[in-house]
GROMACS .gro file of C-alpha atoms in nm:
model
  205
    1MET     CA    1  15.556 -15.284   6.436
    2PRO     CA    2  15.242 -15.049   6.352
    3ARG     CA    3  14.927 -15.214   6.234
    4ASP     CA    4  14.881 -15.154   5.833
    5LYS     CA    5  14.512 -14.976   5.868
    6SER     CA    6  14.479 -14.967   5.496
    7LEU     CA    7  14.517 -15.359   5.476
    8SER     CA    8  14.300 -15.418   5.779
    9HIS     CA    9  14.043 -15.197   5.617
   10ILE     CA   10  14.035 -15.415   5.292
   11ARG     CA   11  14.025 -15.736   5.489
   12VAL     CA   12  13.679 -15.604   5.672
   13ASN     CA   13  13.535 -15.485   5.376
   14LYS     CA   14  13.582 -15.847   5.202
   15ALA     CA   15  13.430 -15.989   5.513
   16ILE     CA   16  13.134 -15.757   5.493
   17ARG     CA   17  13.062 -15.830   5.139
   18LYS     CA   18  13.112 -16.201   5.197
   19GLU     CA   19  12.867 -16.190   5.496
   20PHE     CA   20  12.580 -15.996   5.330
   21LEU     CA   21  12.586 -16.183   5.026
   22GLU     CA   22  12.543 -16.546   5.208
   23LYS     CA   23  12.317 -16.426   5.482
   24GLY     CA   24  12.165 -16.072   5.357
   25PHE     CA   25  12.153 -15.790   5.599
   26GLU     CA   26  11.862 -15.908   5.827
   27GLY     CA   27  12.091 -16.248   5.881
   28ALA     CA   28  12.445 -16.081   5.895
   29SER     CA   29  12.627 -16.002   6.231
   30ILE     CA   30  12.875 -15.815   6.341
   31ARG     CA   31  13.015 -16.090   6.518
   32SER     CA   32  13.014 -16.315   6.229
   33ILE     CA   33  13.208 -16.031   6.048
   34GLY     CA   34  13.454 -16.001   6.283
   35ALA     CA   35  13.526 -16.357   6.270
   36ARG     CA   36  13.551 -16.358   5.921
   37ALA     CA   37  13.798 -16.051   5.933
   38GLY     CA   38  14.003 -16.209   6.218
   39MET     CA   39  13.921 -15.959   6.458
   40THR     CA   40  13.672 -15.873   6.746
   41SER     CA   41  13.351 -15.669   6.730
   42ALA     CA   42  13.522 -15.353   6.904
   43GLY     CA   43  13.794 -15.388   6.626
   44LEU     CA   44  13.521 -15.361   6.354
   45TYR     CA   45  13.370 -15.041   6.548
   46ARG     CA   46  13.682 -14.877   6.457
   47HIS     CA   47  13.621 -14.905   6.084
   48TYR     CA   48  13.241 -14.843   6.081
   49ARG     CA   49  12.996 -14.755   6.345
   50ASP     CA   50  12.726 -15.020   6.258
   51LYS     CA   51  12.617 -15.254   6.053
   52GLU     CA   52  12.384 -14.998   5.836
   53ALA     CA   53  12.704 -14.825   5.751
   54MET     CA   54  12.887 -15.140   5.653
   55PHE     CA   55  12.595 -15.237   5.425
   56ASP     CA   56  12.589 -14.841   5.295
   57SER     CA   57  12.966 -14.891   5.226
   58VAL     CA   58  12.892 -15.177   5.004
   59VAL     CA   59  12.623 -15.050   4.790
   60GLU     CA   60  12.634 -14.655   4.813
   61PRO     CA   61  12.895 -14.612   4.559
   62LEU     CA   62  12.725 -14.814   4.300
   63ILE     CA   63  12.415 -14.631   4.376
   64ASN     CA   64  12.602 -14.311   4.332
   65GLU     CA   65  12.744 -14.433   3.984
   66ILE     CA   66  12.392 -14.522   3.865
   67LYS     CA   67  12.265 -14.134   3.953
   68ILE     CA   68  12.560 -14.014   3.755
   69TRP     CA   69  12.475 -14.228   3.469
   70ASN     CA   70  12.133 -14.126   3.461
   71LYS     CA   71  12.205 -13.779   3.480
   72LYS     CA   72  12.427 -13.779   3.170
   73HIS     CA   73  12.188 -14.003   2.985
   74ILE     CA   74  11.883 -13.757   3.029
   75ALA     CA   75  12.108 -13.470   2.943
   76LYS     CA   76  12.176 -13.644   2.625
   77LYS     CA   77  11.858 -13.751   2.546
   78TYR     CA   78  11.717 -13.394   2.579
   79ALA     CA   79  12.025 -13.253   2.367
   80LEU     CA   80  11.965 -13.503   2.073
   81THR     CA   81  11.582 -13.431   2.116
   82GLY     CA   82  11.651 -13.066   2.065
   83LYS     CA   83  11.845 -13.128   1.738
   84LYS     CA   84  11.519 -13.330   1.610
   85GLU     CA   85  11.756 -13.620   1.576
   86ASP     CA   86  11.557 -13.979   1.449
   87LYS     CA   87  11.451 -14.222   1.644
   88ASP     CA   88  11.759 -14.463   1.593
   89VAL     CA   89  11.995 -14.183   1.722
   90LEU     CA   90  11.758 -14.098   1.981
   91PHE     CA   91  11.735 -14.442   2.132
   92GLY     CA   92  12.059 -14.532   2.083
   93GLU     CA   93  12.144 -14.553   2.421
   94THR     CA   94  11.925 -14.731   2.661
   95PHE     CA   95  11.889 -14.884   3.015
   96ILE     CA   96  12.109 -15.198   2.876
   97ASP     CA   97  12.395 -14.954   2.827
   98LEU     CA   98  12.366 -14.862   3.185
   99ILE     CA   99  12.360 -15.228   3.260
  100LYS     CA  100  12.681 -15.292   3.051
  101ASN     CA  101  12.897 -14.997   3.181
  102ILE     CA  102  12.801 -14.987   3.516
  103LEU     CA  103  12.597 -15.294   3.667
  104ILE     CA  104  12.814 -15.558   3.498
  105PRO     CA  105  13.164 -15.418   3.656
  106HIS     CA  106  12.986 -15.433   4.001
  107LYS     CA  107  12.788 -15.743   3.992
  108GLU     CA  108  12.854 -15.833   4.331
  109GLU     CA  109  12.776 -15.499   4.456
  110PHE     CA  110  12.440 -15.496   4.260
  111ILE     CA  111  12.345 -15.855   4.396
  112ILE     CA  112  12.408 -15.753   4.763
  113LEU     CA  113  12.163 -15.451   4.665
  114MET     CA  114  11.914 -15.635   4.485
  115ASN     CA  115  11.900 -15.970   4.686
  116CYS     CA  116  12.047 -15.908   5.037
  117SER     CA  117  11.885 -15.548   5.122
  118SER     CA  118  11.584 -15.634   5.304
  119GLY     CA  119  11.564 -15.463   5.645
  120THR     CA  120  11.768 -15.164   5.482
  121LYS     CA  121  11.658 -14.817   5.347
  122TYR     CA  122  11.760 -14.997   5.018
  123GLU     CA  123  11.526 -15.255   4.982
  124ASN     CA  124  11.259 -15.077   4.734
  125PHE     CA  125  11.543 -14.970   4.533
  126ILE     CA  126  11.376 -15.085   4.202
  127HIS     CA  127  11.055 -14.988   4.288
  128ASN     CA  128  11.175 -14.628   4.374
  129TYR     CA  129  11.410 -14.640   4.046
  130VAL     CA  130  11.098 -14.687   3.836
  131ASP     CA  131  10.913 -14.402   3.999
  132GLU     CA  132  11.181 -14.183   3.930
  133ASN     CA  133  11.222 -14.280   3.572
  134GLN     CA  134  10.819 -14.293   3.520
  135SER     CA  135  10.826 -13.903   3.605
  136GLU     CA  136  11.123 -13.850   3.380
  137PHE     CA  137  10.976 -14.052   3.084
  138MET     CA  138  10.655 -13.825   3.111
  139LYS     CA  139  10.844 -13.490   3.102
  140ALA     CA  140  11.075 -13.629   2.803
  141ILE     CA  141  10.713 -13.723   2.641
  142ASP     CA  142  10.614 -13.355   2.662
  143PHE     CA  143  10.924 -13.225   2.570
  144MET     CA  144  10.926 -13.447   2.255
  145ALA     CA  145  10.589 -13.315   2.164
  146GLU     CA  146  10.684 -12.956   2.190
  147LYS     CA  147  10.994 -13.052   1.926
  148GLY     CA  148  10.730 -13.170   1.688
  149TYR     CA  149  10.780 -13.552   1.741
  150PRO     CA  150  10.450 -13.758   1.690
  151VAL     CA  151  10.446 -13.902   2.051
  152LYS     CA  152  10.155 -14.015   2.228
  153ARG     CA  153  10.124 -13.981   2.593
  154ILE     CA  154  10.044 -14.324   2.806
  155SER     CA  155   9.879 -14.313   3.125
  156ASP     CA  156  10.069 -14.312   3.452
  157ASP     CA  157   9.948 -14.653   3.562
  158GLU     CA  158  10.044 -14.804   3.224
  159LEU     CA  159  10.357 -14.676   3.225
  160HIS     CA  160  10.445 -14.781   3.564
  161ILE     CA  161  10.358 -15.135   3.452
  162LEU     CA  162  10.569 -15.126   3.153
  163LEU     CA  163  10.886 -14.979   3.315
  164SER     CA  164  10.821 -15.219   3.625
  165ALA     CA  165  10.839 -15.509   3.361
  166TYR     CA  166  11.130 -15.366   3.148
  167PHE     CA  167  11.359 -15.295   3.430
  168THR     CA  168  11.306 -15.625   3.591
  169ALA     CA  169  11.352 -15.827   3.263
  170CYS     CA  170  11.679 -15.613   3.188
  171LEU     CA  171  11.783 -15.692   3.567
  172GLU     CA  172  11.735 -16.065   3.577
  173PRO     CA  173  12.057 -16.178   3.442
  174LEU     CA  174  12.242 -16.005   3.676
  175VAL     CA  175  12.021 -16.115   3.991
  176HIS     CA  176  12.075 -16.471   3.917
  177ASP     CA  177  12.445 -16.434   3.871
  178TYR     CA  178  12.466 -16.541   3.518
  179ASP     CA  179  12.810 -16.543   3.353
  180GLU     CA  180  12.901 -16.212   3.137
  181GLU     CA  181  12.821 -16.419   2.819
  182LEU     CA  182  12.507 -16.517   2.909
  183ILE     CA  183  12.390 -16.190   3.026
  184GLU     CA  184  12.486 -16.011   2.706
  185LYS     CA  185  12.279 -16.271   2.535
  186TYR     CA  186  11.982 -16.246   2.744
  187LEU     CA  187  12.019 -15.849   2.760
  188SER     CA  188  12.001 -15.863   2.360
  189THR     CA  189  11.696 -16.066   2.356
  190VAL     CA  190  11.503 -15.842   2.587
  191GLN     CA  191  11.587 -15.557   2.402
  192GLU     CA  192  11.480 -15.699   2.063
  193PHE     CA  193  11.160 -15.768   2.256
  194PHE     CA  194  11.103 -15.453   2.408
  195MET     CA  195  11.247 -15.179   2.189
  196PRO     CA  196  10.966 -15.234   1.939
  197GLY     CA  197  10.704 -15.190   2.174
  198TRP     CA  198  10.846 -14.900   2.353
  199LEU     CA  199  10.845 -14.726   2.006
  200LYS     CA  200  10.497 -14.827   1.910
  201ILE     CA  201  10.334 -14.659   2.229
  202MET     CA  202  10.522 -14.388   2.214
  203GLY     CA  203  10.383 -14.307   1.849
  204LEU     CA  204  10.714 -14.339   1.679
  205GLN     CA  205  10.684 -14.660   1.489
   0.00000   0.00000   0.00000
């Protein structure tokens, strides 16, 4: 009877996730992953070329979903700004929605990305994410000013500090693997704390 490659691949992927969650990328080994999957190292290489490719297979689909969400979110913000919507509408969707709609449904992958990526190209993911959003934030402030919003500019250094603090606070409940009810509770607390501050430093409150 021929081997069911799709079932074999599912078994390999489960073994990869467990290995990275327990040991991180640097501590994980091909031999250990193979043992978890019930196959030899040579058998694993028929599924993935190396350990880096295994790690990519876990986190890249999530990273792509994050990028897609960001792109849609930015386009939505510019459309609302162009219509001169008030701040309640303009800031109706936030980073919290990314967490609820994308990260929570993929919490295991996100924990692997955040806690287990040392030694990979993703180990500075949050720092890079802050940098990308910092650039977009500055562009958005300029656009809002063009549209007549009473916005104030903030220095690059100040914005980097604030975005780092905001993103870190929002992500802490997931990083610590709290259950979904607690995550929702803590996210509400974080949003209540940060949103008035964001509006104030932007000159909108």
